[in-house]
GROMACS .gro file of C-alpha atoms in nm:
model
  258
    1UNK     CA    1   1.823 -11.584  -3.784
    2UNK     CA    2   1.907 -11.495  -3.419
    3UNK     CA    3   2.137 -11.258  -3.574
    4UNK     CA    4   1.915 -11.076  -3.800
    5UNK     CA    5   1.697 -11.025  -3.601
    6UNK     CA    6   1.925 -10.818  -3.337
    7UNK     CA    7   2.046 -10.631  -3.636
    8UNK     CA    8   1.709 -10.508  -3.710
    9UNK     CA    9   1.587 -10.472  -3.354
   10UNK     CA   10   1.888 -10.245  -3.333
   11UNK     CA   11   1.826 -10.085  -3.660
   12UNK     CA   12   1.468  -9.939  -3.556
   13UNK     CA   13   1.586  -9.855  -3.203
   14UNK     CA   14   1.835  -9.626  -3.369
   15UNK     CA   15   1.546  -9.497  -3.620
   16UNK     CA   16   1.314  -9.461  -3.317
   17UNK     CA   17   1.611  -9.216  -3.185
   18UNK     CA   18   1.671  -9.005  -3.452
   19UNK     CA   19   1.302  -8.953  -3.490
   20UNK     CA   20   1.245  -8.821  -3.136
   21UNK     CA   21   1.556  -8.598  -3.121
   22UNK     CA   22   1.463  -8.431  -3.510
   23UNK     CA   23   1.140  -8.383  -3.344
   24UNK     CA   24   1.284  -8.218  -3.025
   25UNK     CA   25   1.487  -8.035  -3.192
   26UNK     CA   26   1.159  -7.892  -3.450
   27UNK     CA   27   1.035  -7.844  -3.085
   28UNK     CA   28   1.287  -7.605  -2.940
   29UNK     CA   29   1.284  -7.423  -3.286
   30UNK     CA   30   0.949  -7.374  -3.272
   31UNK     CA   31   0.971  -7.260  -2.927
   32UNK     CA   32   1.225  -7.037  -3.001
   33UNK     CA   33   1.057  -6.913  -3.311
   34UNK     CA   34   0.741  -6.837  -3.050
   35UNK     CA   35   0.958  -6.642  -2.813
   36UNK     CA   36   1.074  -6.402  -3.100
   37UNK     CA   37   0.718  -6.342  -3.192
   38UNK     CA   38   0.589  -6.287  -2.870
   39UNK     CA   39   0.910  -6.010  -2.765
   40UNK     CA   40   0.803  -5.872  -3.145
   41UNK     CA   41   0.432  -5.842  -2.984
   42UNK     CA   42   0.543  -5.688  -2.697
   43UNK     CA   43   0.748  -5.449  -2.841
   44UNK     CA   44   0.492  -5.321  -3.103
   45UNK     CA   45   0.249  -5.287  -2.822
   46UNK     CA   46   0.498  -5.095  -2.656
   47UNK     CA   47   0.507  -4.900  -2.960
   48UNK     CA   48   0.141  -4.898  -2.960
   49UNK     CA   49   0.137  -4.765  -2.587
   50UNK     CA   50   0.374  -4.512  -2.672
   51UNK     CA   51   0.165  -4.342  -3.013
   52UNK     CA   52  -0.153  -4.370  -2.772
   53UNK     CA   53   0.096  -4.168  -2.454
   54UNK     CA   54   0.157  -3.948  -2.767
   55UNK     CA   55  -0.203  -3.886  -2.876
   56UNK     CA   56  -0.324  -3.789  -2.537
   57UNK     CA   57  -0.021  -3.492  -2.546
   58UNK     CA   58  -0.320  -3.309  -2.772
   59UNK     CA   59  -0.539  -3.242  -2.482
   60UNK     CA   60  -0.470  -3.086  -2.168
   61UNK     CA   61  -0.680  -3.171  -1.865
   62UNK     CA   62  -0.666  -3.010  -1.565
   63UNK     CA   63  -0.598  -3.191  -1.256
   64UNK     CA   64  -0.883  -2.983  -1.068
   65UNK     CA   65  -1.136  -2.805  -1.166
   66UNK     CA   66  -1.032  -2.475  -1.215
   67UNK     CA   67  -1.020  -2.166  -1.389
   68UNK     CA   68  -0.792  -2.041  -1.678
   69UNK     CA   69  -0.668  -1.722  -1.555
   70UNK     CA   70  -0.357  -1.645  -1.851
   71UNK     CA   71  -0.249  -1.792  -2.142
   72UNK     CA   72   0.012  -1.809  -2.314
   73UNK     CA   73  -0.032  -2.085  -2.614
   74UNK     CA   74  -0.233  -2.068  -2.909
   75UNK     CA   75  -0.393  -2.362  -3.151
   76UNK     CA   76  -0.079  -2.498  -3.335
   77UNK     CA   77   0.186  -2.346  -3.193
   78UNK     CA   78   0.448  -2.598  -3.076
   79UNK     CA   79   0.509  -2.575  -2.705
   80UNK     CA   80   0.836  -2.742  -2.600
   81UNK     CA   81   0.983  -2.867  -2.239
   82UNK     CA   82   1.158  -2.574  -2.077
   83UNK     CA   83   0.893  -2.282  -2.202
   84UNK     CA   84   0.683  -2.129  -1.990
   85UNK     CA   85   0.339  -2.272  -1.881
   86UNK     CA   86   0.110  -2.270  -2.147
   87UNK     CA   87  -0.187  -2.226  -1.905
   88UNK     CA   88  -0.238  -2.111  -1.547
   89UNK     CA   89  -0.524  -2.187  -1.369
   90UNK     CA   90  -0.634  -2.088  -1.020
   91UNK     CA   91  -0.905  -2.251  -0.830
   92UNK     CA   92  -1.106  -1.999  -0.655
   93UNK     CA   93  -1.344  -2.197  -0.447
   94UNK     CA   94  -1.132  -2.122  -0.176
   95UNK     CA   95  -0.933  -1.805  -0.122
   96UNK     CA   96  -0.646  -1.670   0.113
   97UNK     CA   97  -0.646  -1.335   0.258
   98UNK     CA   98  -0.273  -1.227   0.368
   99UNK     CA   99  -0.262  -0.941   0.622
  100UNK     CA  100   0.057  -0.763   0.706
  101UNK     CA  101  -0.010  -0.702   1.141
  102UNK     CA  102   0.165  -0.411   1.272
  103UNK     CA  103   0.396  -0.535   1.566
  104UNK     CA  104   0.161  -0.316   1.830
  105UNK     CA  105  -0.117  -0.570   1.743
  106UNK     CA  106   0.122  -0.892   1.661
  107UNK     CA  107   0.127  -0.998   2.004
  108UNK     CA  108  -0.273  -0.997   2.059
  109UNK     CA  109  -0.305  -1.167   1.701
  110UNK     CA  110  -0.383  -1.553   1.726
  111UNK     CA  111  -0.536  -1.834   1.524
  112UNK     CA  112  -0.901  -1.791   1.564
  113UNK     CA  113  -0.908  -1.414   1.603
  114UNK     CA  114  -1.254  -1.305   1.447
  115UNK     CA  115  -1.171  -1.040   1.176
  116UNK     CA  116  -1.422  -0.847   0.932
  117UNK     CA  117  -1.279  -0.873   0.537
  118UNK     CA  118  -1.448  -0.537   0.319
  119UNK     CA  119  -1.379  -0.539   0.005
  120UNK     CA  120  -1.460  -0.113  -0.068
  121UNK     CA  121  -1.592  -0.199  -0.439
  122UNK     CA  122  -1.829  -0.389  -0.352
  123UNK     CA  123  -2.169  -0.275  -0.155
  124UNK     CA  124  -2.190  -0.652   0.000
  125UNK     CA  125  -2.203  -0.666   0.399
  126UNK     CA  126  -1.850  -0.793   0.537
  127UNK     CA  127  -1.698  -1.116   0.519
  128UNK     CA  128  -1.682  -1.244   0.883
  129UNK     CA  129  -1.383  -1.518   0.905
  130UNK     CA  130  -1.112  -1.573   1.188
  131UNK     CA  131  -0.745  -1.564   1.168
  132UNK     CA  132  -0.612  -1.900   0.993
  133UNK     CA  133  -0.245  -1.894   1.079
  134UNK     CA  134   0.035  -1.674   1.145
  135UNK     CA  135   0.373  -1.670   1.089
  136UNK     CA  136   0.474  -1.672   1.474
  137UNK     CA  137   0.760  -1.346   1.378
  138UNK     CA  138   0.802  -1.026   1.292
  139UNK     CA  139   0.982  -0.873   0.953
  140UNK     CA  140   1.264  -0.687   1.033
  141UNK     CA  141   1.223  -0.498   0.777
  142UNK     CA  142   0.827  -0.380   0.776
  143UNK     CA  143   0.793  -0.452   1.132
  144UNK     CA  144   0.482  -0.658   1.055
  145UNK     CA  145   0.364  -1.022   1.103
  146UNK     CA  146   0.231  -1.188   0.839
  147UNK     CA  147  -0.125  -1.348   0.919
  148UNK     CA  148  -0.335  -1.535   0.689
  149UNK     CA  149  -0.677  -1.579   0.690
  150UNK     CA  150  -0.899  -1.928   0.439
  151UNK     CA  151  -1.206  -1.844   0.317
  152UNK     CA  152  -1.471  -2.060   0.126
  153UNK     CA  153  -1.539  -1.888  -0.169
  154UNK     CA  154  -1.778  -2.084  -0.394
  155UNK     CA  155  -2.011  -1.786  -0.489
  156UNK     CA  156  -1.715  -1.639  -0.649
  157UNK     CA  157  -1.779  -1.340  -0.440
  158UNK     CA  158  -1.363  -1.294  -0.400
  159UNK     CA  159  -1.186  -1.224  -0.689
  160UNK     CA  160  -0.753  -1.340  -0.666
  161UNK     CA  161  -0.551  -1.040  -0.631
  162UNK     CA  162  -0.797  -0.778  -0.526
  163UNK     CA  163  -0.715  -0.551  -0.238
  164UNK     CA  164  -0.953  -0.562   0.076
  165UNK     CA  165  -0.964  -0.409   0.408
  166UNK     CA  166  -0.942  -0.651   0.685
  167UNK     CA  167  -1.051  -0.559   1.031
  168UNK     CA  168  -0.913  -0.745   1.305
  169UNK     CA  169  -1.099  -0.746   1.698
  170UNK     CA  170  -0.789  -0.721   1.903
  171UNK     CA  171  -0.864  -0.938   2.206
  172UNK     CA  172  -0.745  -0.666   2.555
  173UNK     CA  173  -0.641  -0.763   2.860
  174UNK     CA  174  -0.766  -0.450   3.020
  175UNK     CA  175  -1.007  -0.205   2.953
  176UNK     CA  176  -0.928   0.163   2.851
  177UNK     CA  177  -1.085   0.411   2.750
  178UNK     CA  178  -1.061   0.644   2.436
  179UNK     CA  179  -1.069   1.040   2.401
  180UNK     CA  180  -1.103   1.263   2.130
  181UNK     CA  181  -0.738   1.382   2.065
  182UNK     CA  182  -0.833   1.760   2.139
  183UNK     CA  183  -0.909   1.693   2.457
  184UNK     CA  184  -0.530   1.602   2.539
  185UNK     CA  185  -0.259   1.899   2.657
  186UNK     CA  186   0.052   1.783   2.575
  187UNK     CA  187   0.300   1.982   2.887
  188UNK     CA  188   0.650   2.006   3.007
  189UNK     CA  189   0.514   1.749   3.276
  190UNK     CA  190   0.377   1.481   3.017
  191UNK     CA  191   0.006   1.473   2.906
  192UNK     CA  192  -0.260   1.618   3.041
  193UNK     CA  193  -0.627   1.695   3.027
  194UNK     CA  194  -0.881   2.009   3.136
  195UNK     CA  195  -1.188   1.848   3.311
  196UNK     CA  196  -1.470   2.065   3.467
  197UNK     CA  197  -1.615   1.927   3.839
  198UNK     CA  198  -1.921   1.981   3.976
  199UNK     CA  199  -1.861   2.299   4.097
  200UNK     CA  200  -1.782   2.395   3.744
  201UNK     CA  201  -1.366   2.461   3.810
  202UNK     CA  202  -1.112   2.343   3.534
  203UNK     CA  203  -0.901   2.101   3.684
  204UNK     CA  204  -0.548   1.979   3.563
  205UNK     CA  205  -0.543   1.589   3.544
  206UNK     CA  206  -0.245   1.404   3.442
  207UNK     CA  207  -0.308   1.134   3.240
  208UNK     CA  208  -0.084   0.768   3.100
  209UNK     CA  209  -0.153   0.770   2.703
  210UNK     CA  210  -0.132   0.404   2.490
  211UNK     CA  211  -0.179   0.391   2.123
  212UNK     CA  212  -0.201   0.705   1.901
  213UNK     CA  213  -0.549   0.596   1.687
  214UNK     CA  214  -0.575   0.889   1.487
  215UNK     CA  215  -0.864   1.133   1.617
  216UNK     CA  216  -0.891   0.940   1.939
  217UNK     CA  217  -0.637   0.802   2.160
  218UNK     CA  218  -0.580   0.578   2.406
  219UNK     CA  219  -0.597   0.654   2.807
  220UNK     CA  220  -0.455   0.349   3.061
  221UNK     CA  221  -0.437   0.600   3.318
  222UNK     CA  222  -0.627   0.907   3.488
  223UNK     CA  223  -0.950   0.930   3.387
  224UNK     CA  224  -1.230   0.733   3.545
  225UNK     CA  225  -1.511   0.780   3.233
  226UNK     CA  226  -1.756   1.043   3.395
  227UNK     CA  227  -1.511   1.331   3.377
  228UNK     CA  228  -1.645   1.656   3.115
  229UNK     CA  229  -1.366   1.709   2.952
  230UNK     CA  230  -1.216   2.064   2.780
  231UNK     CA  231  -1.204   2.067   2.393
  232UNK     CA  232  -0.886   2.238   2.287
  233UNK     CA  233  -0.682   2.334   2.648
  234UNK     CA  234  -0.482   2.608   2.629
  235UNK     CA  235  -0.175   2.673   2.777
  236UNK     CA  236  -0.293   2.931   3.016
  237UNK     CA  237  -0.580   2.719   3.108
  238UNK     CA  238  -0.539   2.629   3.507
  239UNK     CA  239  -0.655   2.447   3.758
  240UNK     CA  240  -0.927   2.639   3.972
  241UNK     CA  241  -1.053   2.864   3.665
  242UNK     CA  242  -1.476   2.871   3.689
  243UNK     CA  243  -1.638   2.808   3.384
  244UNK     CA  244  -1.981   2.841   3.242
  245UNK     CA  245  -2.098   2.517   3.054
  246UNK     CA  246  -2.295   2.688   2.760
  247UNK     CA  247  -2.403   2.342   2.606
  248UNK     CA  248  -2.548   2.067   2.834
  249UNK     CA  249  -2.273   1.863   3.026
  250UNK     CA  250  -2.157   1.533   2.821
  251UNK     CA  251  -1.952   1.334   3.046
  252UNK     CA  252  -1.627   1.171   2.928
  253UNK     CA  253  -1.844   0.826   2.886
  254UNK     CA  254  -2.020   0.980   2.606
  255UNK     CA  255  -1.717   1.142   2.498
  256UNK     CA  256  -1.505   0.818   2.497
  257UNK     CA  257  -1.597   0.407   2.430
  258UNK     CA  258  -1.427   0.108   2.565
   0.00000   0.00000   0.00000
């Protein structure tokens, strides 16, 4: 009895085993069978991702707003990687004026150098800015600095690309004044201009030029600003001739400005 008992004690103890390793086993299939489904979810949604990335190619949206200033692709064409741009846009809310600076004026030109910007199509009063940067060197080749100058440019009032005149007020160390270039004899001696004194004699004065500006120029030295001044010297003009002023005496401060 004793016997039989063991025996089927032992019996369902073995049953009892078999049951709960099937049933681990179902377990870890099922488990498996879960992971396979849920790498097959996350690939299609992948996929999924990838037709949506796909779908958006149809649009184009600009990263700014901005204006489309060429293009070069049409509804259904098929633009591929390595073409050129199909679009080029240009924000013009702000806009950059570059201006080439002679070298006589590079050293005087500075950030924050008030300059007047014209553009001579347009019947607009100037643009009053300052200087921006500068590029701190001169071109070898064009003997010019570059300097550019930001300006805010929401009314649209600046087009890209258009040519303007930019005037720049050269900060001076010293003050000079400026003649009509007629008024200069150019001698064996060096430069020279006929002024009248007040006893109405033409007097010879010697005179230290700076920068050639067209009709006027440039005196550092040798004038004092209330000298009258001879339009067109001659040669043979000397010092001591007496003259008759026909027109009413204009001093070289009218003649010339700071």
């Amino acid at each position: 009895m004793n016997r039989r008992f063991q025996f089927s004690l032992k019996w369902l103890l073995l049953t009892v085993a078999a049951v709960v390793a099937r049933r681990r086993a179902n377990l870890a299939t099922r488990a498996a069978i879960i992971e396979v489904r849920a790498a097959t979810a996350k690939s299609r949604e992948s996929k999924v991702a990838r037709l949506e990335e796909l779908q958006t190619f149809k649009k184009i949206v600009s990263p700014f707003e901005a204006v489309v200033m060429r293009r070069s692709a049409e509804v259904g064409m098929l633009v591929t990687a390595g073409q050129d741009a199909p679009f080029v846009l240009e924000d013009t809310s702000r806009v950059r004026v570059q201006v080439n600076v002679p070298q006589t004026y590079a050293m005087q030109t500075r950030p924050g150098v008030a300059v007047a910007i014209n553009v001579p199509e347009a019947t607009s009063p100037d643009v009053l800015a300052s200087v921006t940067r500068i590029a701190e060197s001169v071109d070898a080749a064009s003997r010019t600095m570059l300097a550019e100058i930001e300006l805010e440019n929401s009314s649209h009032r600046l087009q890209p690309g258009s040519y303007v005149q930019v005037a720049l007020t050269m900060p001076q160390e010293e003050s000079a004044w400026t003649i009509p270039a007629n008024t200069v004899s150019m001698r064996v001696e060096g430069p020279h201009v006929a002024l009248v004194n007040g006893l109405n004699e033409v007097e010879i004065q010697p005179v230290r030029l700076g920068r050639d500006l067209g009709k006027r120029v440039v005196v550092l030295e040798g004038i004092t600003g209330e000298e009258r001044l001879v339009v067109n010297p001659g040669d043979d003009l000397t010092s001591g001739i007496r003259v008759r002023i026909s027109q009413p005496q204009e001093s070289t401060a009218a003649l010339a400005r700071r």
